[in-house]
XYZ file of C-alpha atoms in Angstrom:
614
model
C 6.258 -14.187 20.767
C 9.789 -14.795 19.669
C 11.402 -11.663 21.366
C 15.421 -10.902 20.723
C 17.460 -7.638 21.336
C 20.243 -6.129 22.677
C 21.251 -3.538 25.430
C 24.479 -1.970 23.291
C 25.935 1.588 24.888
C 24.916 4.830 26.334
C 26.255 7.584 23.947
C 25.368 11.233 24.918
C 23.005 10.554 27.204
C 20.646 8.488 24.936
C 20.828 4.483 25.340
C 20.980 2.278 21.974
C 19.923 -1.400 21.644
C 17.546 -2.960 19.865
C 14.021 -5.050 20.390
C 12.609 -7.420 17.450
C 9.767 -10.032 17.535
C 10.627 -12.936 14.889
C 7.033 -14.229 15.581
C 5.760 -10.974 14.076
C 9.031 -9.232 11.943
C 7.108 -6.495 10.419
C 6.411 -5.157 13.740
C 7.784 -2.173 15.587
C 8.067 -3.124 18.981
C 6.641 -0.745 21.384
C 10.068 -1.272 24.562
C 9.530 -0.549 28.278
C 12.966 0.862 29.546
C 14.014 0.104 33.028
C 17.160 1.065 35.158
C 17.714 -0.302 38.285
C 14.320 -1.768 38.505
C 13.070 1.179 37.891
C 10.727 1.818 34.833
C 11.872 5.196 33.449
C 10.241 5.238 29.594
C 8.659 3.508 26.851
C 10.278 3.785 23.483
C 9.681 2.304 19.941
C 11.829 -0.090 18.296
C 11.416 1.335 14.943
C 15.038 2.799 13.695
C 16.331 1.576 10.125
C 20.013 0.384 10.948
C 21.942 -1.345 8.492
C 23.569 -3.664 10.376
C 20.237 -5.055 11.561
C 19.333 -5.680 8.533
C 22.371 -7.409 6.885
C 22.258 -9.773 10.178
C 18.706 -10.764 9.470
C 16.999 -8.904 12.233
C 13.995 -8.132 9.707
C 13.817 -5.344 7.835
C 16.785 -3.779 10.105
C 13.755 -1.090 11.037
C 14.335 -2.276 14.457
C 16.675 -0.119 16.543
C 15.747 1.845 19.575
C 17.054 5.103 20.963
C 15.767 6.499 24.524
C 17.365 9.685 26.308
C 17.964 8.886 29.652
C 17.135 11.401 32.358
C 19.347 13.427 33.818
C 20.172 11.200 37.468
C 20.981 8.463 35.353
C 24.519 10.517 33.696
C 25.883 10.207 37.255
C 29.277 8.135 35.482
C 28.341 5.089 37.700
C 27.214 1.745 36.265
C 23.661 1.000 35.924
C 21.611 -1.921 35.151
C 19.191 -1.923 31.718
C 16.318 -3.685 31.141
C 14.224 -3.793 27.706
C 11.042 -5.480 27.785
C 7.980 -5.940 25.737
C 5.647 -3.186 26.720
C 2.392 -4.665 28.394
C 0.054 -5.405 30.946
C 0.702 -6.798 33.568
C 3.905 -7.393 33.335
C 6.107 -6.872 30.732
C 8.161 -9.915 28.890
C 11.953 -9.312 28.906
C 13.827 -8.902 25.793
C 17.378 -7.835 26.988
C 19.609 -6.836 29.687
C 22.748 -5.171 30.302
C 25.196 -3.321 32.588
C 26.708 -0.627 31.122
C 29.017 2.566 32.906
C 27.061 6.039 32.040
C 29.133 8.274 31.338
C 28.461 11.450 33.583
C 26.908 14.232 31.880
C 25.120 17.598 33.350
C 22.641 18.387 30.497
C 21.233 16.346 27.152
C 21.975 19.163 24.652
C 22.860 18.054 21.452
C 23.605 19.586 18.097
C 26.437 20.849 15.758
C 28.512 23.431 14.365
C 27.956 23.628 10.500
C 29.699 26.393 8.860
C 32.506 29.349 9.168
C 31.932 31.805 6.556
C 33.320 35.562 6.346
C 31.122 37.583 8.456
C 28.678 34.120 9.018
C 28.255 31.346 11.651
C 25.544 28.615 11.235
C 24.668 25.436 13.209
C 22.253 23.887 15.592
C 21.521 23.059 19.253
C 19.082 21.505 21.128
C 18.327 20.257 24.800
C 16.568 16.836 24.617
C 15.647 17.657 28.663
C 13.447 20.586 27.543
C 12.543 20.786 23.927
C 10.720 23.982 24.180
C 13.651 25.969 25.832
C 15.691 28.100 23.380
C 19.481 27.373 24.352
C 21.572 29.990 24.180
C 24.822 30.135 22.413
C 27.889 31.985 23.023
C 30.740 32.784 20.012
C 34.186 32.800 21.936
C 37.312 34.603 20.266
C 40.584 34.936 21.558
C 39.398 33.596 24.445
C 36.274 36.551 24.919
C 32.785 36.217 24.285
C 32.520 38.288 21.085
C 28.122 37.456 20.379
C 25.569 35.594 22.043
C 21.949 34.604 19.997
C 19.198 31.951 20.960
C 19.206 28.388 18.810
C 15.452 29.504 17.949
C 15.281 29.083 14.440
C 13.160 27.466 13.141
C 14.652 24.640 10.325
C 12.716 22.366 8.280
C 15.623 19.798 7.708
C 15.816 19.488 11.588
C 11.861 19.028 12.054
C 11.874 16.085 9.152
C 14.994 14.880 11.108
C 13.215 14.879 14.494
C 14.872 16.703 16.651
C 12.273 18.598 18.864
C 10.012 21.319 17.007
C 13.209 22.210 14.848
C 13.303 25.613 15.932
C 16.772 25.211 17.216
C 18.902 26.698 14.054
C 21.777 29.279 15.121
C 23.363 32.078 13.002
C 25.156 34.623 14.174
C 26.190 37.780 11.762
C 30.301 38.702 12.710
C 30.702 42.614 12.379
C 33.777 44.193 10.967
C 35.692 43.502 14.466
C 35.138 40.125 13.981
C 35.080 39.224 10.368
C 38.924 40.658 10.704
C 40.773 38.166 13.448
C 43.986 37.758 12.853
C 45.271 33.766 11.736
C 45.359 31.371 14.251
C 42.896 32.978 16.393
C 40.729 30.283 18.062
C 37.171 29.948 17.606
C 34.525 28.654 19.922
C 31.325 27.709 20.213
C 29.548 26.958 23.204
C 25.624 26.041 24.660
C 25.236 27.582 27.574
C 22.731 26.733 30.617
C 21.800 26.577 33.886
C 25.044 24.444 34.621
C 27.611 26.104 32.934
C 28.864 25.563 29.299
C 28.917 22.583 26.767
C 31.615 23.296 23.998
C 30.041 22.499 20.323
C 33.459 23.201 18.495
C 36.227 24.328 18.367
C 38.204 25.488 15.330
C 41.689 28.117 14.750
C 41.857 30.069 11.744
C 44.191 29.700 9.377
C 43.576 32.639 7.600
C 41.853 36.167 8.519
C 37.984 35.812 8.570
C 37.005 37.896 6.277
C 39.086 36.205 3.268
C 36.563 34.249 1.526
C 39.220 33.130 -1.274
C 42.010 32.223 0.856
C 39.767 30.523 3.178
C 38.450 28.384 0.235
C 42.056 27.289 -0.268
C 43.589 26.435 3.132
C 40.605 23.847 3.342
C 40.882 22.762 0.197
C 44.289 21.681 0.759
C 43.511 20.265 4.267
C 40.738 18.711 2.904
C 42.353 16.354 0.589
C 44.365 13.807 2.657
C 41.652 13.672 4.701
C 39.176 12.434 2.239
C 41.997 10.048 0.513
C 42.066 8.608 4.352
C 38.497 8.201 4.584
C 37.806 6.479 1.171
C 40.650 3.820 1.761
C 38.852 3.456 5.658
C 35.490 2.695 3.721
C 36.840 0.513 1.522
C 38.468 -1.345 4.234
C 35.219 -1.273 6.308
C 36.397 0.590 8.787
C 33.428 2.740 8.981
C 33.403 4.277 12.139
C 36.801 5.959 11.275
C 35.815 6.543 7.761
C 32.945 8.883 9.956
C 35.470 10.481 12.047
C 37.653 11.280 9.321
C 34.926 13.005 7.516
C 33.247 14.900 10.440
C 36.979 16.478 10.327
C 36.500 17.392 7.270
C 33.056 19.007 7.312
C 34.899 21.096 10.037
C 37.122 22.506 7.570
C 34.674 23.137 4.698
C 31.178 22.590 6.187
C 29.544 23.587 2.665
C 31.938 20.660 0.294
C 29.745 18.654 -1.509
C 31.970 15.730 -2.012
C 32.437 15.407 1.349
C 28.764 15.685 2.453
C 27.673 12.970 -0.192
C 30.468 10.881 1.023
C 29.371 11.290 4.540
C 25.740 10.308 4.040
C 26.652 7.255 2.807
C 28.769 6.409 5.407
C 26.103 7.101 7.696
C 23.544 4.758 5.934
C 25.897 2.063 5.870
C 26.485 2.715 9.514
C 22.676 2.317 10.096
C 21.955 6.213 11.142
C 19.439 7.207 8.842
C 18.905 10.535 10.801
C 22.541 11.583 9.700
C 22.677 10.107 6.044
C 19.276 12.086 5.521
C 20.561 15.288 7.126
C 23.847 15.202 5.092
C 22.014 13.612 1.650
C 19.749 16.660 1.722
C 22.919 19.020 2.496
C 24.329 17.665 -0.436
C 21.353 18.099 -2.817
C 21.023 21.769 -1.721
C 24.188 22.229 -3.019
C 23.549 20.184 -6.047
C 20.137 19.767 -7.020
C 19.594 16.922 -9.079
C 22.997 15.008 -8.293
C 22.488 11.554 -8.213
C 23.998 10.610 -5.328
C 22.919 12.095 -2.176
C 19.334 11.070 -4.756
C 20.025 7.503 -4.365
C 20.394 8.097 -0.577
C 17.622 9.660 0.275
C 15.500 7.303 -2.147
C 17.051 4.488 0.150
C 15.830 5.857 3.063
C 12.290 6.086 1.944
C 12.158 2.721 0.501
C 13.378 1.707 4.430
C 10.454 3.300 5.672
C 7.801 2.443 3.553
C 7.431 6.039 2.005
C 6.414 4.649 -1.542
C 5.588 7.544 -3.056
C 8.787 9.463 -2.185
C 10.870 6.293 -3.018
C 8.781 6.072 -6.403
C 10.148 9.927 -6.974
C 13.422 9.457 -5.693
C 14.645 6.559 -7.615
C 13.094 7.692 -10.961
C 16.317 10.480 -11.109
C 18.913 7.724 -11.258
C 19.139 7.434 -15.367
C 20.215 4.525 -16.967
C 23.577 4.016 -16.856
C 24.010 5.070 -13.715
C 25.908 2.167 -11.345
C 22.611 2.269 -9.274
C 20.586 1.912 -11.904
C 19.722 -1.906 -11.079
C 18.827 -1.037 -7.441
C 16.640 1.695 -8.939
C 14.819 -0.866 -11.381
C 13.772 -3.080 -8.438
C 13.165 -0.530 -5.742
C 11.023 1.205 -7.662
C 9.223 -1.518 -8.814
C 8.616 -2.332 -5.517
C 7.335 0.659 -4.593
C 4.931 0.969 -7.427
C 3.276 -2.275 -6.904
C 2.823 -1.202 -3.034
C 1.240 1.775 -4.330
C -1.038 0.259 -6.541
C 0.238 0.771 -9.832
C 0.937 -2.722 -10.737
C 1.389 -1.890 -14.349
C 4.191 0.935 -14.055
C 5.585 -1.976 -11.747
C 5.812 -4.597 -14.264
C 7.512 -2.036 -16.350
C 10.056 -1.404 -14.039
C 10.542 -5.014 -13.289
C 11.125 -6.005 -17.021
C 13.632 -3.262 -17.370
C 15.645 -5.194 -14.685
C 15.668 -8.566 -16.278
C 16.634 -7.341 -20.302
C 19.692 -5.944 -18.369
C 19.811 -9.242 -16.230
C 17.778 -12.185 -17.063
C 18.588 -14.119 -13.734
C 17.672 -11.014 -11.757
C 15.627 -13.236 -8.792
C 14.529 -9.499 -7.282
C 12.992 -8.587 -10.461
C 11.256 -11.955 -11.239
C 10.053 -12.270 -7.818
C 8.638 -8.910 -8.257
C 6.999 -10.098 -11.526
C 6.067 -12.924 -10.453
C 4.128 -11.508 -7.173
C 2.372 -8.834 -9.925
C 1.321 -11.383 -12.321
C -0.430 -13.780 -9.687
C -1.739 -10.423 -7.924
C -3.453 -9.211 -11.879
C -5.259 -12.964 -12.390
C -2.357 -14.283 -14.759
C -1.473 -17.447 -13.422
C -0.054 -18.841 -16.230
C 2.698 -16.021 -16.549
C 2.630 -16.252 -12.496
C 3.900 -19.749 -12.819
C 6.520 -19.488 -15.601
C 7.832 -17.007 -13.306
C 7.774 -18.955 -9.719
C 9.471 -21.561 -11.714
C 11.993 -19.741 -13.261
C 12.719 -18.313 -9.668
C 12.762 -21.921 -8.155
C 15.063 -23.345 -11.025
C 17.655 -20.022 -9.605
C 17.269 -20.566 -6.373
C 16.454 -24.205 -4.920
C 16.411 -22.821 -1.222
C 14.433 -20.817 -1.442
C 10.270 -22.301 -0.402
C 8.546 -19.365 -0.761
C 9.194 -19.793 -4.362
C 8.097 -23.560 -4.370
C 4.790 -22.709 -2.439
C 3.180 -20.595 -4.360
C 4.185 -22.838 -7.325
C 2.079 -25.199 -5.552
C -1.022 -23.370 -4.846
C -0.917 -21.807 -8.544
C -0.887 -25.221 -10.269
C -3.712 -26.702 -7.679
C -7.161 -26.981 -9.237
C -8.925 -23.671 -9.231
C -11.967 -23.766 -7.501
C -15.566 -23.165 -9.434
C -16.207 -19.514 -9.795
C -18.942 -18.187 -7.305
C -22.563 -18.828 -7.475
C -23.925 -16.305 -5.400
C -23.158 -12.771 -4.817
C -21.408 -10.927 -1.620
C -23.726 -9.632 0.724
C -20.696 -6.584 1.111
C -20.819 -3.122 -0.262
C -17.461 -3.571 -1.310
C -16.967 -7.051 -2.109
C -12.989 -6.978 -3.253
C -11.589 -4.000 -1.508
C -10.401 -2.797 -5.011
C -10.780 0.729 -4.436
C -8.158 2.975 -2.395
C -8.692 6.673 -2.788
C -6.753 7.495 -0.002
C -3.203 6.215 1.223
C -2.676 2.003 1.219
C -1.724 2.915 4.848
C -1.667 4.875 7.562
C -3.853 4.686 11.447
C -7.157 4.558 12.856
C -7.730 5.975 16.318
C -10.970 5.823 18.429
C -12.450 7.949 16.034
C -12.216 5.692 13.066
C -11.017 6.039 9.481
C -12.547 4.787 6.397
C -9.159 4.103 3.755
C -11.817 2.268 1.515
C -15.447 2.434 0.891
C -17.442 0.749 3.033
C -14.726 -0.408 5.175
C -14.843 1.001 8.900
C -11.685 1.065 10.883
C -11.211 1.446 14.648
C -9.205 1.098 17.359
C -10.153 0.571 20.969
C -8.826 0.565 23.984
C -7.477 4.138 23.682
C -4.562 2.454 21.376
C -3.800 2.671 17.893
C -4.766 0.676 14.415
C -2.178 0.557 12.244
C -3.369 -1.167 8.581
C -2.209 -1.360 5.499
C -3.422 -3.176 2.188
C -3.317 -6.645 1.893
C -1.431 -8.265 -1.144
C -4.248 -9.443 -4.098
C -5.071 -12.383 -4.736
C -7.216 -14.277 -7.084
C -7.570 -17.727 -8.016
C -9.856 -17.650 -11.560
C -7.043 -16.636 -14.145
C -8.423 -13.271 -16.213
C -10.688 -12.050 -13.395
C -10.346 -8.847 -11.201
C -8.183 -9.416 -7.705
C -9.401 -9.010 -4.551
C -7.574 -7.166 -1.833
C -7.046 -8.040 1.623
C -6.157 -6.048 4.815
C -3.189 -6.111 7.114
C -3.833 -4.613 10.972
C -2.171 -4.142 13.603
C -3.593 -3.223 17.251
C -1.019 -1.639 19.499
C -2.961 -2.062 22.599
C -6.655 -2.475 23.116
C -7.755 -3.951 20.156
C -9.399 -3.015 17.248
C -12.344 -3.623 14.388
C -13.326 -3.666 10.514
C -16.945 -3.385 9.644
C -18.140 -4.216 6.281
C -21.346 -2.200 5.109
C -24.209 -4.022 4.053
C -25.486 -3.840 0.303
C -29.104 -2.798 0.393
C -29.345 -4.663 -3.251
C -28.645 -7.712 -1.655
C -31.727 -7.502 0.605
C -33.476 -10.813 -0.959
C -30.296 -13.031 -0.359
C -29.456 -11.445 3.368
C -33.084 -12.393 3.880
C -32.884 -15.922 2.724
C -29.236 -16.521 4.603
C -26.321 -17.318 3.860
C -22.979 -19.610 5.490
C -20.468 -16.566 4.942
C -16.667 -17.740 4.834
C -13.653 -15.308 6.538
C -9.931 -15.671 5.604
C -8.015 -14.809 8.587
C -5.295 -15.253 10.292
C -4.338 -13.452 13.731
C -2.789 -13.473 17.080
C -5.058 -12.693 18.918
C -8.708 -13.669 19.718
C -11.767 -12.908 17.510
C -15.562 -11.673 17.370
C -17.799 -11.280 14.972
C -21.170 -8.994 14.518
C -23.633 -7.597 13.320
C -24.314 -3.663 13.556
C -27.238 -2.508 13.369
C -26.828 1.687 13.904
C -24.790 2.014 16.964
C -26.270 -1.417 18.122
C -24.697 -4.619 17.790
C -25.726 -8.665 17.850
C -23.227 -10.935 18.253
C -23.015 -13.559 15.769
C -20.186 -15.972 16.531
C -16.600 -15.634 18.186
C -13.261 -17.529 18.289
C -10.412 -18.026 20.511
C -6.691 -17.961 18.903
C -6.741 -19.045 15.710
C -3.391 -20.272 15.726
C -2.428 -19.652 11.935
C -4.460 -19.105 8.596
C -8.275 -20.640 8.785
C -11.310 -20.452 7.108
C -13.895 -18.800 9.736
C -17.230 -20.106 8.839
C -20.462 -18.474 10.036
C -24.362 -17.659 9.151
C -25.715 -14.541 8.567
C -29.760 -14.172 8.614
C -31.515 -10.870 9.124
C -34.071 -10.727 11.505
C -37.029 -8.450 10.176
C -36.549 -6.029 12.423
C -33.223 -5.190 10.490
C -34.441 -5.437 6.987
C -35.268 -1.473 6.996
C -32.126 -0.807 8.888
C -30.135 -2.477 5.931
C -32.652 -0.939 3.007
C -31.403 2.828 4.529
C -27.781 1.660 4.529
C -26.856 0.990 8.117
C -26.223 -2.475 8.656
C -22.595 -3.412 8.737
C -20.737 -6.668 9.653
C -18.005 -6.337 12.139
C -14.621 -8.820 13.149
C -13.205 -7.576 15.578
C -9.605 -8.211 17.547
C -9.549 -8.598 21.313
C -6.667 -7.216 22.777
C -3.157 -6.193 21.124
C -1.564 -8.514 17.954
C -1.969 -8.681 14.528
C -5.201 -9.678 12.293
C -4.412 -10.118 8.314
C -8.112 -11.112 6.412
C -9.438 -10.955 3.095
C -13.336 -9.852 2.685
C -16.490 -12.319 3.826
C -17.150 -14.572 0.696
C -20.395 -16.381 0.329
C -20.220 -20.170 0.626
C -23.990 -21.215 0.175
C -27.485 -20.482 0.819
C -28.935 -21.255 4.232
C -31.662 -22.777 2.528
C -30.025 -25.297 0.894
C -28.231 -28.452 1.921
C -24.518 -27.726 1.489
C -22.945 -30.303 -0.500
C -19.814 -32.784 1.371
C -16.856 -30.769 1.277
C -17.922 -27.499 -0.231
C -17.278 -25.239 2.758
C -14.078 -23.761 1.584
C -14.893 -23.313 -1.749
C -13.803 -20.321 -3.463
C -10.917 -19.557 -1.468
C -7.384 -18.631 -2.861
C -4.812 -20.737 -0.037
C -4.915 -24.314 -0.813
C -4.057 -24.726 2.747
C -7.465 -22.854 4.114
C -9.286 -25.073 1.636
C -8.515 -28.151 3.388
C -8.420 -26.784 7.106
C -11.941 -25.011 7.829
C -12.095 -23.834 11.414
C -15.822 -23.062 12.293
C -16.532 -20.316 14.819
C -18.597 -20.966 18.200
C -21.387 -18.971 19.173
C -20.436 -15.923 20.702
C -20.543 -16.261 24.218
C -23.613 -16.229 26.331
C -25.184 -14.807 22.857
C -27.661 -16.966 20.310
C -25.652 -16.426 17.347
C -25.726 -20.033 15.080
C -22.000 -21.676 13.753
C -21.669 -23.312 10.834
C -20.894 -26.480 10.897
């Protein structure tokens, strides 16, 4: 592990920092929280900030926010711990003393609009999620109506905060609707511990004048948006916030200033707020492009292809976004397995910009991916000629242009050999129930944790022919397995034998089996592999398991022992056990010109008689 983070501030009640492994970036570090020695929660690392992302912390998907319980808001200092969740005993990441501020309750939430005769917004209490908090409307320094933040809201559920039945409204009668200008207006959570004040706002006109309302904001409005622009120009993002949170106080419902706002809030990192005030913006404008281009952000940040796919196909060409779009998309596409669309998308991007290293990477991943590794090449090397720093592009120059290895001579013992077919999503989870995201192919998780997986990038090495997938899992805690079915038409060679080669790469150690029904016999195992090998094994049915495969139930099983990450490509056939295998062939076959000179044969699994290939 290569852990880094940071132990940053403690702002209403809820501590931020952040916790990233550079041994394994894609990951979203599950954080054990500690204060004063004490162990108080464990939270994921897994929120998209900006400024993550720009510094090189991965994909910037690695910020972590954890409500602190109510001792802890005592206004003292306290001392923070974050530390890689495990057993026994966690690995520090970061530490920090910071001074809580002191704070009676964790309610959170916000006063949206003043309209004649209307009152919207939100509140929540983080402490008890389920609890309806009640909300008082002050006037003229009287409570004037009282309701219960119970409604439910979708925008608040898909911006997770609690069940999202915490919406407010509350309908002003004729007594109300007519106060007098410069009466002051409050809003206020109440609780077992008194009040907390949500806003507070004086009108500048009589309530119930919808037009003259319109205009005293309007002209309120406009310095403060000129300030907030030139802030965001300058950088100065924070106030650039500020200055429009003022503003949204004035005319809750202006579109200009919502779309302005939710880019602010991306750029600051705070993807709950820029999605919030993106969608705001869109209800008042469906269609507009850009609270669109935010929201399409957003999903491309979390790996939401499909949405992203949808989202960034309403920017039109033209459009000063329309570049981003191009490559996003395409991205998004290929993930999805629509390579074609992809290429499309890619293209578009380099006749506008023929040294567009996004799009050519993108093209150039695609073409290898589809078999065409002449085009493949051109492209690496166009990439390479842009951008001499850059070794990824140099690599896989390198293992395109190395001699392709003979085409197979036998076929896979597997039911599905290439892992071509996805009906269902390219990822997702398997629990200790299982999940089956492709034919054949058994996910599980054990250990009472989780299996994360998603698909594999293709690969092929025979220009023309048909790619073949691989698999990307991740094991939060216990472990986890993928078992292969059997195919009963293979019955002949399974009999016979065969020296089966695995592509894998993990952190963690290894197993392989044999199922047989809800039996198992071990065939081989490995400790840490310690980067990309070749795992070389034979496979030879015993008779009793020749009817067991014949009705379908044989499968063969790898299987990760303890937490980490496993990325492998489907068993390949290397030879017949019945034949002598010829000097150097063991490898043969196999796409990384790195596992085809560094075979790493597996040991019998332990205390077991499975045989190793030498």
């Amino acid at each position: 592990m290569q852990l880094s983070g940071r132990v940053e501030a403690v702002v209403d009640g809820v501590l931020r920092g952040w916790a990233w492994d550079a041994a394994r970036p894609g990951l979203r570090l599950a954080v054990a929280v500690l204060a004063d020695g004490r162990r108080i929660a464990t939270c994921r690392a897994d929120r998209p900030r900006g400024d993550l992302r720009r510094n090189g912390i991965g994909d910037g998907a690695h910020g972590l926010e954890c409500p602190l319980p109510l001792e802890l808001l005592d206004g003292a200092e306290h001392d923070f711990v974050l530390a890689a969740d495990g057993d026994p005993a966690p690995a520090e990441i970061a530490r920090g003393r910071l001074a809580v501020p002191r704070q009676g309750h964790l309610l959170h939430g916000r006063l949206e609009r003043i309209e004649p005769r209307r009152v919207t917004g939100w509140v929540a209490d983080r402490a008890r999620p389920g609890t309806p908090v009640p909300v008082e409307l002050v006037a003229g320094g009287a409570v004037v109506a009282r309701t219960l933040a119970d409604r439910f809201r979708r925008d608040l559920l898909e911006a997770g905060i609690g069940s999202g039945a915490h919406g407010f409204v509350f309908e002003l009668g004729e007594e109300v609707a007519a106060l007098p200008p410069g009466t002051e207006i409050l809003v206020r959570a109440g609780s077992d511990f008194g009040h907390w004040e949500l806003a507070r706002r004086r009108l500048a006109h009589p309530a119930g004048v919808a037009d003259e309302a319109r205009e005293g904001a309007a002209q309120a409005l406009r310095p403060l948006l000129e300030e907030a622009r030139a802030a965001e120009r300058r950088g100065e993002l924070r106030r650039a916030a500020g200055l429009l949170d003022e503003a949204l106080a004035l005319a809750p419902g202006e579109f200009e200033t919502l779309a302005i706002r939710a880019r602010v809030a991306f750029a600051l990192g705070a993807a709950e707020d820029a999605g919030r005030f993106a969608r705001a913006a869109l209800a008042l404008r469906p269609g507009h492009v850009r609270p669109t281009v935010i929201l399409a952000r957003l999903a491309s940040a979390r790996g939401d292809h499909a949405e992203a796919a949808e989202l960034w196909s309403a920017v039109p060409a033209g459009d000063s976004c329309y570049r981003e779009r191009l490559v996003k998309r395409g991205r998004a596409l290929a993930a999805l397995g629509r390579p074609r669309e992809a290429m499309a998308e890619f293209g578009a991007a380099l006749a506008l910009d023929p040294d567009d290293r996004d799009a050519l990477r993108g093209q150039a991943q695609l073409a290898e991916g589809l078999g065409g590794l002449r085009t493949a090449g051109r492209l690496w090397r166009r990439l390479a000629a842009l951008s001499p720093e850059d070794a990824s592009a140099a690599e896989r120059l390198r293992a395109i242009e190395a001699p392709a290895p003979p085409p197979p001579r036998l076929a896979s013992p597997l039911a599905n050999p290439t892992l071509r077919h996805w009906p269902g999503a390219l990822d997702g989870v398997a629990d200790a129930a299982g999940a089956e995201p492709s034919p054949g192919v058994r996910l599980r998780a054990l250990g009472g944790g989780l299996l994360r997986y998603a698909v594999g990038w293709p690969a092929e090495p025979r220009p023309g022919a048909l790619p073949v997938y691989g698999l990307d899992l991740r094991a939060e805690s216990g472990g986890g397995e993928v078992a292969f079915a059997l195919d009963p038409a293979q019955e002949s060679l399974l009999c016979r034998g065969l020296a089966l080669g695995w592509e894998v790469a993990a952190d963690a150690p290894l197993a392989v089996a044999i199922r047989l029904g809800g039996a198992e016999r071990p065939l081989a195992s490995a400790g840490l592999p310690r980067g990309p090998r070749l795992l070389a094994f034979d496979l030879l049915l015993a008779p009793a398991e020749r009817p067991l495969l014949e009705a379908g139930l044989l499968s063969l099983v790898l299987r990760l022992d303890g937490a980490g990450r496993l990325l492998l490509r489907p068993p390949r056939p290397l030879r017949r056990l019945d034949e002598e295998a010829p000097a150097g062939s063991a490898a043969a076959g196999f796409e990384d010109p790195v596992l085809r000179g560094r075979p790493w044969p597996a040991g019998p699994a332990a205390g077991q008689g499975g045989t190793a290939a030498a």
